[in-house]
CSV table of C-alpha atoms in Angstrom, one decimal:
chain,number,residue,atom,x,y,z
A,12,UNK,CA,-42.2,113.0,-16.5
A,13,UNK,CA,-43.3,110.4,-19.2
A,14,UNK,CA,-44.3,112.9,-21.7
A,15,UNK,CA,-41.0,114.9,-21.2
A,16,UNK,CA,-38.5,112.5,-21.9
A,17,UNK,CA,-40.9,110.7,-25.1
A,18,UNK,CA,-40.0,115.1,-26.6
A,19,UNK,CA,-36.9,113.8,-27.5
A,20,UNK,CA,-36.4,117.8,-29.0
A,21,UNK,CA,-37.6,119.5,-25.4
A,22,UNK,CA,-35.3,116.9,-23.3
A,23,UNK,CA,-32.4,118.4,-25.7
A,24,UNK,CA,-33.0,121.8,-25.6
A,25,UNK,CA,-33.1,121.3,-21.5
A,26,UNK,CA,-30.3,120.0,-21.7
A,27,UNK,CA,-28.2,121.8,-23.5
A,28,UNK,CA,-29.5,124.7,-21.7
A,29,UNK,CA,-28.6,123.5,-18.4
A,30,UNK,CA,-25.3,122.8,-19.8
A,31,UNK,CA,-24.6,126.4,-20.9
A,32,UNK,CA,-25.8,127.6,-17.2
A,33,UNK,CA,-23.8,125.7,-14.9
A,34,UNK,CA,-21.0,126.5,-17.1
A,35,UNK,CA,-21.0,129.6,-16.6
A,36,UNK,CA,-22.0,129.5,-13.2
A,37,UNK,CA,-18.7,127.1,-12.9
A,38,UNK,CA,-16.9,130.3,-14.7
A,39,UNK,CA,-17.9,132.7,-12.4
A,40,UNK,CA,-17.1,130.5,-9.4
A,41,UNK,CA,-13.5,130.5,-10.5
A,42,UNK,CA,-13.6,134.1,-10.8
A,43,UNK,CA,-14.0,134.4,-7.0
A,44,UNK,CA,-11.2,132.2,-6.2
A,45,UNK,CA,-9.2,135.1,-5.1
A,46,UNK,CA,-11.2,136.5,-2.2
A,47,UNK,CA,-9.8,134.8,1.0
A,48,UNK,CA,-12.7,133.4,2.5
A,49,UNK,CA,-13.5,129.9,4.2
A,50,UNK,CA,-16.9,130.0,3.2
A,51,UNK,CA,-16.5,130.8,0.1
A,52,UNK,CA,-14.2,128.2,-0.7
A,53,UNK,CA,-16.0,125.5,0.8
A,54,UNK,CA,-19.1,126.4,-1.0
A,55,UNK,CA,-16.7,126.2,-4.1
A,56,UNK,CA,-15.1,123.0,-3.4
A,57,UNK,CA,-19.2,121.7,-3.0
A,58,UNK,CA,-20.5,123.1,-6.1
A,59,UNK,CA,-17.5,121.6,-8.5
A,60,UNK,CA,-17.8,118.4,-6.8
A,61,UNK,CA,-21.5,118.9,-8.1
A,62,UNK,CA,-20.8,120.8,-11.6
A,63,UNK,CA,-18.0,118.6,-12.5
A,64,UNK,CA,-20.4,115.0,-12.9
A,65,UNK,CA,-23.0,117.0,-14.3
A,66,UNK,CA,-21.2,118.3,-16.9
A,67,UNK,CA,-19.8,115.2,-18.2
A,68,UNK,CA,-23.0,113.3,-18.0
A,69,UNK,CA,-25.8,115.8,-18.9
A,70,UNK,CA,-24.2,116.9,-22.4
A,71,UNK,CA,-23.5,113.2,-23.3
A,72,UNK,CA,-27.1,112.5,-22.6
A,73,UNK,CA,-28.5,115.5,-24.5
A,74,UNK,CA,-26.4,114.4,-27.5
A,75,UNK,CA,-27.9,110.5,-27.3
A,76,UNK,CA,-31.2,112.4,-27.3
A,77,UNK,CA,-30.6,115.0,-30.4
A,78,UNK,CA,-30.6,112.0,-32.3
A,79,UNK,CA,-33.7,111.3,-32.0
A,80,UNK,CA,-35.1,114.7,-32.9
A,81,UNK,CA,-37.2,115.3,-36.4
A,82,UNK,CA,-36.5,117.9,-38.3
A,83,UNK,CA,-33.8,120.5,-39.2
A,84,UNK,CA,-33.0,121.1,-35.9
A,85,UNK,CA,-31.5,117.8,-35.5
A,86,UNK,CA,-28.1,118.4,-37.2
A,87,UNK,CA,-28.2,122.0,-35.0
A,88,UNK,CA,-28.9,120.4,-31.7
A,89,UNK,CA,-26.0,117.0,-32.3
A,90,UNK,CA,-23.9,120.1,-33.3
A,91,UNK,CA,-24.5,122.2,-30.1
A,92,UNK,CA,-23.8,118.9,-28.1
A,93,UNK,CA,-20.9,118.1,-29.4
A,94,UNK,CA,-19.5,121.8,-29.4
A,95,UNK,CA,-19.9,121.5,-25.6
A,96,UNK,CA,-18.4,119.0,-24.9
A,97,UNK,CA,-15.6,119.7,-26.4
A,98,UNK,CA,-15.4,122.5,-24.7
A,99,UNK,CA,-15.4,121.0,-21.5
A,100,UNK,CA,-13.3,118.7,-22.4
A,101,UNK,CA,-10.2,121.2,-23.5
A,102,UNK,CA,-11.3,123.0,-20.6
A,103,UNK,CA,-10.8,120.0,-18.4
A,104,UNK,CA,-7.7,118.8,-20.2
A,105,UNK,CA,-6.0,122.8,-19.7
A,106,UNK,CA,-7.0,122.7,-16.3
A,107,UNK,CA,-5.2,119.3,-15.9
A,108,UNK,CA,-2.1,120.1,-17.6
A,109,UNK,CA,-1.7,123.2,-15.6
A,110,UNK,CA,-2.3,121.2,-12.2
A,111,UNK,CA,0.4,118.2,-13.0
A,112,UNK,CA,2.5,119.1,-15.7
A,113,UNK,CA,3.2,122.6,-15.8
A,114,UNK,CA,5.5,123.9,-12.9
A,115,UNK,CA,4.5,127.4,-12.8
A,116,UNK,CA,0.6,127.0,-12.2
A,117,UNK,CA,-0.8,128.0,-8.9
């Protein structure tokens, strides 16, 4: 583990490619949400409470790392980082508006 996290470029790329897959597993979680199953939901309910940390933490991290990258790819991988989370963070802030604040959201 000491070797992986002193490849300041391979801790990025892992992390911004664990980003990009449990968003779109989170996206294709929501896409289920209309089957009327008990299961289903709670395994829902489990994996957001799981998703939802991770995906505030791990891009934030990756980010702190691209700057230590050499290279050209460092400017491509601080850019990535910050794409994403801005991403998540409009996502988060729709998904918020449309809970509290908008009175015909399911």
């Amino acid at each position: 583990m000491k070797v992986f996290f002193k490849n300041a470029l391979k801790v990025s790329f892992t992390s911004l490619i664990a980003t990009i897959i449990v968003t779109i597993l989170l996206l294709g979680l929501l896409r289920l949400a209309g089957f009327d199953s008990k299961i289903l939901h709670m395994i829902g309910k489990v994996y957001i409470a799981i998703a939802l940390p991770f995906l505030i933490l791990n891009p934030v991290f990756g980010l702190i790392y691209a700057f230590y990258v050499k290279g050209k790819m460092k400017i491509l991988f601080i850019f990535l980082h910050f794409a994403s989370i801005c991403t998540i963070s409009v996502f988060a802030f729709i998904i918020f508006m449309f809970r509290y604040f908008v009175p015909f959201a399911p």
